[in-house]
Coordinates of C-alpha atoms in Angstrom, one line a residue:
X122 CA 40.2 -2.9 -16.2
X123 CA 41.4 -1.5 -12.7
X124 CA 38.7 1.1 -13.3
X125 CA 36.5 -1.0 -12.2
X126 CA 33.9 -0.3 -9.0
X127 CA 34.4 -3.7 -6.8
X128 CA 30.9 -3.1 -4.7
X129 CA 27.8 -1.7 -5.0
X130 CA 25.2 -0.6 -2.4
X131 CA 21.8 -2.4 -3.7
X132 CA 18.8 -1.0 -1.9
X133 CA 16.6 -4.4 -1.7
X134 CA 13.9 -5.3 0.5
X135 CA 14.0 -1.9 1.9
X136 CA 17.6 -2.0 2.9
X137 CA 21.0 -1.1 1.8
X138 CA 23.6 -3.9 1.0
X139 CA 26.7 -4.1 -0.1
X140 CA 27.5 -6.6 -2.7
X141 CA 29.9 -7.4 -5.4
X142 CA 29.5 -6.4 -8.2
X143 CA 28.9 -9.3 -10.2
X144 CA 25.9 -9.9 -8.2
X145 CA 24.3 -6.7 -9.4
X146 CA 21.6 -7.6 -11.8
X147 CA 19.4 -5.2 -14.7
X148 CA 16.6 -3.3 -12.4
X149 CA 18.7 -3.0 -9.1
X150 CA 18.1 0.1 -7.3
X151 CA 21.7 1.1 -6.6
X152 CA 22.6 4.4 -3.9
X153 CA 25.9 6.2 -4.4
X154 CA 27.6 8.4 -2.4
X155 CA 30.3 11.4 -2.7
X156 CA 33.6 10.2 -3.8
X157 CA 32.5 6.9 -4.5
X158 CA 32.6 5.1 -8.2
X159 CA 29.8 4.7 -10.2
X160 CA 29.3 0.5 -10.0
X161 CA 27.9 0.1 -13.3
X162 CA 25.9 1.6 -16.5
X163 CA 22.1 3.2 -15.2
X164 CA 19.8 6.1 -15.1
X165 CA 19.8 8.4 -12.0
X166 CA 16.0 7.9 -9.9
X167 CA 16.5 10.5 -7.2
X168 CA 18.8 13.0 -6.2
X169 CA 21.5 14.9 -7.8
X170 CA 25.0 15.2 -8.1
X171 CA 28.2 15.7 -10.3
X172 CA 30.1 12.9 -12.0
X173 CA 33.9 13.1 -13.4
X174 CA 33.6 11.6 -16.2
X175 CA 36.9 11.9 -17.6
X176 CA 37.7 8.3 -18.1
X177 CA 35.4 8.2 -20.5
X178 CA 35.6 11.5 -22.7
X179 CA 39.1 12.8 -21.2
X180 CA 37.4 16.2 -20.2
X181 CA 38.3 17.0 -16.7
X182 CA 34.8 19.2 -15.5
X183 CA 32.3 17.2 -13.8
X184 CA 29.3 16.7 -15.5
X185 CA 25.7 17.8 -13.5
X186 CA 23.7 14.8 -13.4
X187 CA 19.7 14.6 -12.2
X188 CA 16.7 12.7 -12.5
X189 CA 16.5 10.9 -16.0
X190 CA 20.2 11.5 -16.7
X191 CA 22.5 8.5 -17.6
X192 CA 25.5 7.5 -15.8
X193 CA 28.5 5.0 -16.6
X194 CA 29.8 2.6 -14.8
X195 CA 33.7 3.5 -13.4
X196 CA 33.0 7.2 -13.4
X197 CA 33.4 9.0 -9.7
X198 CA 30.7 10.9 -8.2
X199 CA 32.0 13.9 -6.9
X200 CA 29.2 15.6 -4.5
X201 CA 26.0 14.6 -4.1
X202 CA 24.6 11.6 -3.3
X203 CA 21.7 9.6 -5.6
X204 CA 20.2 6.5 -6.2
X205 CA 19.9 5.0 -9.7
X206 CA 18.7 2.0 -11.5
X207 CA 21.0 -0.5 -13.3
X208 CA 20.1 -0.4 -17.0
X209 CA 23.5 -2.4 -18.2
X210 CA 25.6 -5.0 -16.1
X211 CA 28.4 -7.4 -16.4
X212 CA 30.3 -7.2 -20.0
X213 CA 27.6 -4.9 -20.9
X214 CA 28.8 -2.3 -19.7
X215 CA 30.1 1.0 -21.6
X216 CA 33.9 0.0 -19.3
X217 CA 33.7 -3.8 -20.3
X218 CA 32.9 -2.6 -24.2
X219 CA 35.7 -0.7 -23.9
X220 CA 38.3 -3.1 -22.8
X221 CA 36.9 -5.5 -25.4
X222 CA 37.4 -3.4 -28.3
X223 CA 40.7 -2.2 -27.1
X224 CA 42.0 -6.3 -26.3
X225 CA 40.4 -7.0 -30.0
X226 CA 42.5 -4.2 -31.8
X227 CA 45.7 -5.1 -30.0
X228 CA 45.1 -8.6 -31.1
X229 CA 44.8 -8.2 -34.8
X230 CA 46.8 -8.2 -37.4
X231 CA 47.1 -4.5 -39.9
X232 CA 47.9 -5.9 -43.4
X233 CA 51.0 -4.2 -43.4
X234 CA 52.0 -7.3 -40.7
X235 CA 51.3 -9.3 -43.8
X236 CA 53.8 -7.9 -45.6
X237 CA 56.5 -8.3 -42.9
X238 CA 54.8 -11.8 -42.4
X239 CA 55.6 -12.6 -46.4
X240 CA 59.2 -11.3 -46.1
X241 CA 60.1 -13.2 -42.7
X242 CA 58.7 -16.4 -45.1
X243 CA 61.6 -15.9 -47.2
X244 CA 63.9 -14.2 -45.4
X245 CA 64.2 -17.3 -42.2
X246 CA 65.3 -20.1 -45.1
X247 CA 67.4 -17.7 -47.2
X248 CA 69.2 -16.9 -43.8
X249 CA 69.4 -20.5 -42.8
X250 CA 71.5 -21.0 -46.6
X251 CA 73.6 -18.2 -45.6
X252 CA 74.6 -20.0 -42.1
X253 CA 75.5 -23.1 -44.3
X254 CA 77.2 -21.5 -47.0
X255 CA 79.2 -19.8 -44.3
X256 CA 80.2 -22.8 -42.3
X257 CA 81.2 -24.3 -45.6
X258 CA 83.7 -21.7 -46.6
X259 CA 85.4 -21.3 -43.8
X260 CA 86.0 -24.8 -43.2
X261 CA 87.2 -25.4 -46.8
X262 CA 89.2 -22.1 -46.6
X263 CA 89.9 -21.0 -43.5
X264 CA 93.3 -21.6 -42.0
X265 CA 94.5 -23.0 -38.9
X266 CA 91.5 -23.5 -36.5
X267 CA 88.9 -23.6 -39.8
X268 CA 86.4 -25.6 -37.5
X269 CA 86.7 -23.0 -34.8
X270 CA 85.9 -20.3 -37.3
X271 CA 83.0 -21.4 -39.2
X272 CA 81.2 -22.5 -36.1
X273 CA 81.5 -19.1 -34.7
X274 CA 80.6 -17.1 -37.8
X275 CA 77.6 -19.3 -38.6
X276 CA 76.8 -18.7 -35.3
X277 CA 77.1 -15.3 -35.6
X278 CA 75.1 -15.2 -38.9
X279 CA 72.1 -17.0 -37.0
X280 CA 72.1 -14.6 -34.2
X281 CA 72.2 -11.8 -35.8
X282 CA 69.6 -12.5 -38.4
X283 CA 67.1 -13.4 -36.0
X284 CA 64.0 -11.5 -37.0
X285 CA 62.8 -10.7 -33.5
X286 CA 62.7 -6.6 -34.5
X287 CA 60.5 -7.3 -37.8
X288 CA 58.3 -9.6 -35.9
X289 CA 58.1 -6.6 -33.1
X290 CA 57.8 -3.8 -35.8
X291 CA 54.0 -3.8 -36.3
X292 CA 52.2 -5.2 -32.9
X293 CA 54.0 -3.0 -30.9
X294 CA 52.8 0.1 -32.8
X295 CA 49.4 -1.1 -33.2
X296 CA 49.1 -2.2 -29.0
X297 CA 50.3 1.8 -28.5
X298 CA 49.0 4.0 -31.0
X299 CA 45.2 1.5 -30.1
X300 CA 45.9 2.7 -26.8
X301 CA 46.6 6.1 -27.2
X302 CA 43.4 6.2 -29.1
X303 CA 41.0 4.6 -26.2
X304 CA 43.1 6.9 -23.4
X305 CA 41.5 10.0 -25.9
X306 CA 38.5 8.7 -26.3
X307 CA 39.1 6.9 -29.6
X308 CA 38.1 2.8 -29.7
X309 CA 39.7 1.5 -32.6
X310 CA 38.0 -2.1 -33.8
X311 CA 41.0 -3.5 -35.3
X312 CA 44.5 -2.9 -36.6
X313 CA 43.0 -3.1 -40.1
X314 CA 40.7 -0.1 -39.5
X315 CA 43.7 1.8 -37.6
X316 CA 46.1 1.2 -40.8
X317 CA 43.1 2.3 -43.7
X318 CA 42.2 5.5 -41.4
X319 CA 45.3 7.2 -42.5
X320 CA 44.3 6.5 -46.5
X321 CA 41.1 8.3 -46.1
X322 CA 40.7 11.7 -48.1
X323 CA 36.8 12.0 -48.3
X324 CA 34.6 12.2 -44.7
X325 CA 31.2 12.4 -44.9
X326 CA 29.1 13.5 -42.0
X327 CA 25.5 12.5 -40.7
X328 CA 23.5 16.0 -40.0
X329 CA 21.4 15.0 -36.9
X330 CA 22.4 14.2 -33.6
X331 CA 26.6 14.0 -35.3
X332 CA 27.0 17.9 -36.7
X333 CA 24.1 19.0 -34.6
X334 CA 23.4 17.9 -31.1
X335 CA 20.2 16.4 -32.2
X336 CA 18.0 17.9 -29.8
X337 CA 16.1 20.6 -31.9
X338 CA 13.4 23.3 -30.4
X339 CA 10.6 24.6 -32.1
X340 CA 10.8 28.2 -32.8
X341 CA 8.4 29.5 -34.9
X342 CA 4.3 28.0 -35.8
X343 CA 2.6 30.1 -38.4
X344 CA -0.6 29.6 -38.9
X345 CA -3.2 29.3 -41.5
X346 CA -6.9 29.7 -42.6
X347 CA -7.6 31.3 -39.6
X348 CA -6.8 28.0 -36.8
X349 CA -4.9 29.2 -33.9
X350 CA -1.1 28.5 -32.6
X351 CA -1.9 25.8 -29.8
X352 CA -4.2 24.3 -32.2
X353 CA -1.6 23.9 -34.6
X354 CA 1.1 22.5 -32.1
X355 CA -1.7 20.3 -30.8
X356 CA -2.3 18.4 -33.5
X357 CA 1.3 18.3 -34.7
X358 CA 2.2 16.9 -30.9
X359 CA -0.8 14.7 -31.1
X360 CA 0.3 12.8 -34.2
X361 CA 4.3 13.1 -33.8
X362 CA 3.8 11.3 -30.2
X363 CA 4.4 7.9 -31.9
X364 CA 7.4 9.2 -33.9
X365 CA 11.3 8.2 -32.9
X366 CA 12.7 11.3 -34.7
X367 CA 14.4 14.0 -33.4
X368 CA 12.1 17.1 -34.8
X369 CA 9.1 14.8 -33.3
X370 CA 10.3 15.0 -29.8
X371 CA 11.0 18.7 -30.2
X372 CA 7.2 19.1 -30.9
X373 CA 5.9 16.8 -28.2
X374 CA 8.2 18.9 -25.7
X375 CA 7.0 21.9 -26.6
X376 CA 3.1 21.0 -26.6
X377 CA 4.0 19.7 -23.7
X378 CA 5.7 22.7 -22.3
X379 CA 2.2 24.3 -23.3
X380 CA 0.3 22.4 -21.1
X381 CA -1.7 21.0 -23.9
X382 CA -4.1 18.0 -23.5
X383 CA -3.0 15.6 -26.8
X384 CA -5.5 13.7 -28.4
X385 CA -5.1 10.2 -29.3
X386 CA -3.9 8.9 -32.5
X387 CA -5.3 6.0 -34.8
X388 CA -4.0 4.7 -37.9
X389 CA -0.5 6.3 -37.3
X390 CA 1.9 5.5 -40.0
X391 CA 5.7 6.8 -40.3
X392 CA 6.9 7.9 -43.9
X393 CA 10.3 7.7 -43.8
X394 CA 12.0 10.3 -45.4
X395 CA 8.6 12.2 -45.7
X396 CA 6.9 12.5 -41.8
X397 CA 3.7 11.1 -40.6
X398 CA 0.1 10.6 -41.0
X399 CA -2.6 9.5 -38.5
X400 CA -6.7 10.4 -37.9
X401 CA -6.8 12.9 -34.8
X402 CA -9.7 13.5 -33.3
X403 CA -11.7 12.4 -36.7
X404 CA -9.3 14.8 -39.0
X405 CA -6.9 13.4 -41.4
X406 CA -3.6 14.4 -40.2
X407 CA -0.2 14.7 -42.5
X408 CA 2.9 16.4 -40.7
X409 CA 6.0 16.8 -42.6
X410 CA 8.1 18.1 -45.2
X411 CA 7.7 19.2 -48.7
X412 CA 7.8 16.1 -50.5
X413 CA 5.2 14.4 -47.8
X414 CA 2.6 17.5 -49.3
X415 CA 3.5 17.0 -53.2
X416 CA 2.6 13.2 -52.5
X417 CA -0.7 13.8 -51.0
X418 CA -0.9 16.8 -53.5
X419 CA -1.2 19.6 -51.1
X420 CA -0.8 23.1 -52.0
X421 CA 2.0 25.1 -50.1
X422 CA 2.2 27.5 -53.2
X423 CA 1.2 30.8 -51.4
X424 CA 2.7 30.1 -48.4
X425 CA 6.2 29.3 -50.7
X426 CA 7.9 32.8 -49.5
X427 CA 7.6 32.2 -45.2
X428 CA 9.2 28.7 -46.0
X429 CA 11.8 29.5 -47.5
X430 CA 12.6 32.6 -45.3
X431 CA 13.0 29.9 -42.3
X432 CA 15.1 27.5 -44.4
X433 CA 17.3 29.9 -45.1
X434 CA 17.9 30.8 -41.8
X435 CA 18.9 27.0 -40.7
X436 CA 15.4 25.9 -39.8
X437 CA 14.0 22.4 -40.9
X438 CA 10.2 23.2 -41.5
X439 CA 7.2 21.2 -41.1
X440 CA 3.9 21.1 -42.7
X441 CA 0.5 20.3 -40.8
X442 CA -2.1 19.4 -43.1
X443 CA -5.9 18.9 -42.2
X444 CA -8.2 17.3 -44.3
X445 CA -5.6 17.5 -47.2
X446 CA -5.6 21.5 -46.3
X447 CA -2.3 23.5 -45.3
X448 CA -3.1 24.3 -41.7
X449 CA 0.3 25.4 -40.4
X450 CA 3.9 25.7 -40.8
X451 CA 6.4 24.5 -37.6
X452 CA 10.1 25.6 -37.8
X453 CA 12.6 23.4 -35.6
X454 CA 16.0 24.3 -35.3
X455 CA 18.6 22.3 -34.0
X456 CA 21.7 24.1 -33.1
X457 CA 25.4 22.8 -34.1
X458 CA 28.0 20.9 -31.9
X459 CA 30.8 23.7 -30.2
X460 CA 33.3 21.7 -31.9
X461 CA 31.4 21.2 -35.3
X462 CA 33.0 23.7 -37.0
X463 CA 36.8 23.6 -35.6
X464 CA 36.0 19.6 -36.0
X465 CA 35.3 20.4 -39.9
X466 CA 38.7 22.9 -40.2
X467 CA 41.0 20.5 -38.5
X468 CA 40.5 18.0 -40.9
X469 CA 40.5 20.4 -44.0
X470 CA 44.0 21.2 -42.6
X471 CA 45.2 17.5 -43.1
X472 CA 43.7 18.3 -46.7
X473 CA 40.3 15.9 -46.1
X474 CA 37.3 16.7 -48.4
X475 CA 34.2 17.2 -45.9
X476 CA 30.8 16.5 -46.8
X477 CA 27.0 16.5 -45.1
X478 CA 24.6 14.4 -45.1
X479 CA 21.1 14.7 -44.5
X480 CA 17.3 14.4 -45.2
X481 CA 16.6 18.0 -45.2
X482 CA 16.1 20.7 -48.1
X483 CA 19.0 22.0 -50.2
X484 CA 18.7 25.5 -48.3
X485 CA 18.0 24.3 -44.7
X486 CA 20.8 21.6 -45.4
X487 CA 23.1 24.9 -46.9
X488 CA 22.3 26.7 -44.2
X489 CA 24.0 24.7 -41.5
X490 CA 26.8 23.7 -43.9
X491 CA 27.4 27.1 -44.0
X492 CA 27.7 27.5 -40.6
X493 CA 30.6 24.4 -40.0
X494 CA 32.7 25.7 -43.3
X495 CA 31.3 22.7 -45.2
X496 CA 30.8 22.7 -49.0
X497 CA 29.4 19.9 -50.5
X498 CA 26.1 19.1 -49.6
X499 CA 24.2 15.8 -49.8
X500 CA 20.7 17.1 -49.4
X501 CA 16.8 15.3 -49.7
X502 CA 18.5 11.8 -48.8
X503 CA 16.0 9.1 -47.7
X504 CA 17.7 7.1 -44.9
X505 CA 17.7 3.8 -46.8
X506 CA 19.5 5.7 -49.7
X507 CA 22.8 7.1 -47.6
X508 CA 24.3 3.7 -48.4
X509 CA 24.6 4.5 -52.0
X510 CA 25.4 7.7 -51.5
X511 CA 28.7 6.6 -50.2
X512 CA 29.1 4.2 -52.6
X513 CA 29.0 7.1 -55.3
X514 CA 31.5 9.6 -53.4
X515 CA 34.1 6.0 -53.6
X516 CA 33.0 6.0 -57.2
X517 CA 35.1 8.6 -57.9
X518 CA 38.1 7.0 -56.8
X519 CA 37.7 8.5 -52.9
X520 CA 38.9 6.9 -49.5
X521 CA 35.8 7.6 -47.8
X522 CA 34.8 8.0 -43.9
X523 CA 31.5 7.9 -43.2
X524 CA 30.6 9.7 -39.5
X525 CA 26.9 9.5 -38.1
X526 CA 25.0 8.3 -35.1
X527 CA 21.6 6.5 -35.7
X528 CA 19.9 3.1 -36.5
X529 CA 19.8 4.6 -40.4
X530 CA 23.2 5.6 -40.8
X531 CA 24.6 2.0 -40.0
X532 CA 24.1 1.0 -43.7
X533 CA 26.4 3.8 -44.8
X534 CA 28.6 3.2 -41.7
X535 CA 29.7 0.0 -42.9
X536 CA 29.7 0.6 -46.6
X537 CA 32.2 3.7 -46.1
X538 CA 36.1 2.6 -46.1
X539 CA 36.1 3.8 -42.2
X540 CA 33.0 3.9 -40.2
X541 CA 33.0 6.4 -37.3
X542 CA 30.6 6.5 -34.8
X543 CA 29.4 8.8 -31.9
X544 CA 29.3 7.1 -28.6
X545 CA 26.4 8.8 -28.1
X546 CA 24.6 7.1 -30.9
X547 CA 22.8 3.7 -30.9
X548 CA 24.4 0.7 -30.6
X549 CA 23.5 -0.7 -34.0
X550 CA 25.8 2.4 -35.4
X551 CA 28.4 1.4 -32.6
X552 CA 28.7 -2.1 -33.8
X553 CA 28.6 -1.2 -37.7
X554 CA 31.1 1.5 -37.3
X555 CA 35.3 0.6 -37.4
X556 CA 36.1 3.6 -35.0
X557 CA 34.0 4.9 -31.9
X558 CA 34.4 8.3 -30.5
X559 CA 33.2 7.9 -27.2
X560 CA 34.0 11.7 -25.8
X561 CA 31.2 12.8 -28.2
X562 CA 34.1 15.8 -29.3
X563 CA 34.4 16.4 -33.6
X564 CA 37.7 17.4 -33.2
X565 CA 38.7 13.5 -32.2
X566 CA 37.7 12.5 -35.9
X567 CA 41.2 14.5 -37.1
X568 CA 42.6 13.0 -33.9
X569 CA 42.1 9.2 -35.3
X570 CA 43.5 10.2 -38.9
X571 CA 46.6 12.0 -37.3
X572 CA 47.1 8.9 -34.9
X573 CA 46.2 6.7 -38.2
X574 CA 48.8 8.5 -40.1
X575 CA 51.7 8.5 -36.9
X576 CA 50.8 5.1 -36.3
X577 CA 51.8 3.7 -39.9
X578 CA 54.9 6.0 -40.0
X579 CA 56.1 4.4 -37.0
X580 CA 55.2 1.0 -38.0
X581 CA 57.2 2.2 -41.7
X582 CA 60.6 3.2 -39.4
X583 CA 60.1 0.4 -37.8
X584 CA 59.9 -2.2 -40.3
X585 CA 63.0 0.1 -42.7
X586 CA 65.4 0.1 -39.2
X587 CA 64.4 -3.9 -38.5
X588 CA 64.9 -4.9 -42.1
X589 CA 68.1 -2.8 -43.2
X590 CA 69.7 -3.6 -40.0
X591 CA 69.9 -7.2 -41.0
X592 CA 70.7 -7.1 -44.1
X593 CA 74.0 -4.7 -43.2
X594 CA 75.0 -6.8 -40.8
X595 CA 74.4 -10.1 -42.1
X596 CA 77.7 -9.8 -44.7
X597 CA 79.5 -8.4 -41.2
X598 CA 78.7 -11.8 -39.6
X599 CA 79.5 -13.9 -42.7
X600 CA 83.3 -12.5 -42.5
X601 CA 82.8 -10.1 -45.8
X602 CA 85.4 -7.3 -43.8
X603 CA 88.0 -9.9 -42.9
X604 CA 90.0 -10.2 -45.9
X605 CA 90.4 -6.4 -46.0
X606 CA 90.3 -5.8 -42.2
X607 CA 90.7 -9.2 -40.4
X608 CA 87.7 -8.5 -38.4
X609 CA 85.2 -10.4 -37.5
X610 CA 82.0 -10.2 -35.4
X611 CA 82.3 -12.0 -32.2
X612 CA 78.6 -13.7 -31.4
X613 CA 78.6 -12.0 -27.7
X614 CA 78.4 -8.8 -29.7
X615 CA 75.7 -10.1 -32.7
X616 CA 73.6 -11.0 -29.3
X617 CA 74.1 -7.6 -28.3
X618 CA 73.2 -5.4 -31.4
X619 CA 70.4 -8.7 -32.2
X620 CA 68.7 -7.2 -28.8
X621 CA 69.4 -3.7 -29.2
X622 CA 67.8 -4.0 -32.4
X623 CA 64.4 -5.0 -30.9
X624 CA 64.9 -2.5 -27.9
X625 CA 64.9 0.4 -30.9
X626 CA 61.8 -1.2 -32.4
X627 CA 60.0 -1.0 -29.4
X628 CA 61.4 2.4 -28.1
X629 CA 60.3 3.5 -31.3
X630 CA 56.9 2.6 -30.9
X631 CA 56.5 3.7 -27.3
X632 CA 57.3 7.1 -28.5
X633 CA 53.8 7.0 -30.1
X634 CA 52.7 7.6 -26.5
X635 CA 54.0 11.1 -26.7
X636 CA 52.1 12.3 -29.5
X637 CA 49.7 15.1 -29.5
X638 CA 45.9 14.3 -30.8

């Protein structure tokens, strides 16, 4: 929370003030300088600059940022100066999303605080019949002073039965290990979603934008019955102009980048799963993939070979048809995360099954499995059906994590046993998901099990040392040694070992703060 920026210069009415900044509203035109912090969440207008981002993703190089670029709120701009416009404010801010999650997740309760919760429900009135039974044998047997003695070893009994260490034993390993998550860019929801991460055996990973960095380029256009290349990429940029997707923006771009004029579109229409279709320029336009052509019953027979060649290679390929004719072919590749594939073998070394997901082809889908070490494939699946294709993988009995980034994956993220989303993702997958990796790195899913798995050791230890401690020295206070020993345990010292009991349980958990993830 001390992250916080306290001011912001606001360029208003042609000049530069500076305000708190809870006065800074949505549209605010907001100038920062070198070394200053970033005031809050907003995309840079002018100038350019590098921003250390680190308390944010944890990595230590500054990030370039220019026109168009987003910037969070709490980072420090390191050279340049720029001006930006305020796109989030107040507790929408990534920071103040942040602190929520992490004040939520250190306020819940894991289930295994349930348990200790069911055994402190017994174990305060069975210790309270102890105290009694202990007063009322040593004043019916004790000798000289039997008043003297039964006060001081019921007293003794109560002290050192207090249950201060198993009511510590969970909440304290939850506040750290949630902590040590958000300081590595892992926001954990809740306790509960901490405590199942370690169960998980199954993850299943989102293609697009979560595997890939979801910014695909077109690299090949073939075309057919004699119409040329910008004629093909054209009309594909024409008609993909009013698509969201990924592969659409990759087309505009690179029509764009062409310097081609597109035409405007009427009676667009989005297939999901499938592509598009719109009239351009008088022609019936479909753009898309296979299935999109065998619904409108377009040949692609001859042209079978070339398609596969690309897919094979990685490439998702897409099909312009004029006038329910094949006109072209337009390969988009988008290439895979840096830390994809050691992402993938870290978790195969905590022996975690890993599985894609995605909309494309078998081979194309293959292809880029291939390329992260993943074997199991979950190819040609419609958006609206990745929900139950979770729901079959925890058929058979699995633990499953679902890890994606879009509007369409929040179905699946919420279905799955763990949710994980990218912070780079939208903020419906954000809210649907359990855990948020907001440093964008793979390698931080294996990072949440191992701290997941830690985590519930510690809580374990904990809860054993708490537990056994009381029940060892509960007969000690009753008086079981002195008829073999004549000792007994003074209360100054069931005070001490009482609070040295706690101290363990919490030095315990604060050695969670050491851990490597």
């Amino acid at each position: 929370m001390g992250l916080q920026a306290k001011t912001a210069r606001v360029l208003r009415d042609g000049k530069e003030l500076d305000i708190s900044i809870d006065q800074v509203i949505i549209g605010d035109i907001i100038r920062v300088r070198p070394g200053e912090k970033i005031p809050v969440d907003g995309i840079v207008e002018s100038g350019e600059s590098s921003v250390d981002e680190s308390m944010l993703t944890g990595e230590s190089i500054p990030v370039d940022k220019a026109k168009g670029d987003s910037v969070v709120g709490a980072t420090i701009n390191k050279s340049g100066t720029f001006t930006y416009k305020a796109t989030k404010v107040g507790s929408d801010t990534m920071l103040a999303q942040i602190i929520r999650l992490v004040q939520e997740a250190q306020g819940s309760k894991a289930p295994i605080q349930r348990i200790a919760d069911l055994i402190s429900s017994y174990f305060v009135p069975a210790v309270l019949m102890l105290a009694i039974l202990t007063f009322v044998i040593w004043y019916d047997f004790g000798s000289a002073s039997a008043l003297l003695f039964a006060i001081l070893n019921t007293v003794a009994v109560l002290i050192i039965a207090c249950p201060c260490a198993m009511g510590l034993a969970t909440p304290t390993a939850i506040m750290v290990g949630t902590g040590k998550g958000a300081e590595n860019g892992i926001l954990i929801k809740d306790a509960e979603s901490l405590e199942t991460a370690h169960k998980i055996n199954t993850i299943i990973f989102d293609k697009t934008g979560t595997l890939t960095k979801g910014k695909p380029e077109v690299t090949d256009i073939i075309t057919i019955n004699k119409i040329n290349k910008n004629e093909v990429l054209k009309l594909a940029g024409s008609i993909e102009k009013g698509s969201e997707h990924s592969l659409a923006e990759a087309i505009v771009q690179e029509a764009e980048a062409q310097k081609l004029e597109l035409e405007s579109v009427s009676k667009f229409k989005a297939i999901a799963g499938h592509g598009v279709e719109g009239v351009v320029d008088s022609k019936q336009i479909f753009l898309g993939n296979r299935r999109l052509m065998e619904r409108e019953q377009i040949s692609v027979g001859s042209y079978i070979d070339q398609i596969e060649k690309l897919e094979s290679e990685g490439k998702t390929v897409m099909m312009l048809a004029v006038d329910a004719k094949l006109a072209g072919l337009i390969a988009v590749a988008d290439t895979v995360k840096e830390t994809a594939r050691s992402g993938v073998e870290a978790l195969q070394k905590l022996g975690i099954e890993v599985a894609m997901i995605t909309g494309d082809n078998q081979r194309t889908a293959q292809a880029i499995a291939g390329k992260v070490g993943i074997t199991r494939v979950l190819a040609e699946v419609l958006p609206y059906q990745k929900e139950a294709e979770v729901r079959k993988v925890q058929a058979e009995g699995k633990k499953v994590a679902m890890v994606g980034d879009g509007i369409n994956d929040a179905p699946a993220l919420a279905a799955a046993d763990i949710g994980i989303a990218m912070g780079s993702g939208t903020d419906v997958a954000i809210e649907a998901a359990d855990i948020t990796l907001i440093n964008k790195d793979l390698q931080s899913v294996a990072s949440a099990i191992t701290l997941s798995k830690k985590t519930m050791r510690t809580i374990k230890l904990n809860l054993f040392w708490a537990f056994g401690y009381n029940v060892i020295l509960i007969p000690v206070a009753m008086g079981i040694l002195y008829p073999f020993f004549h000792l007994l345990l003074n209360p100054i010292f069931a005070s001490i070992a009482m609070a040295s009991s706690s101290i363990s349980v919490v030095s315990n958990s604060l050695l969670l703060k050491r851990i490597k993830i």
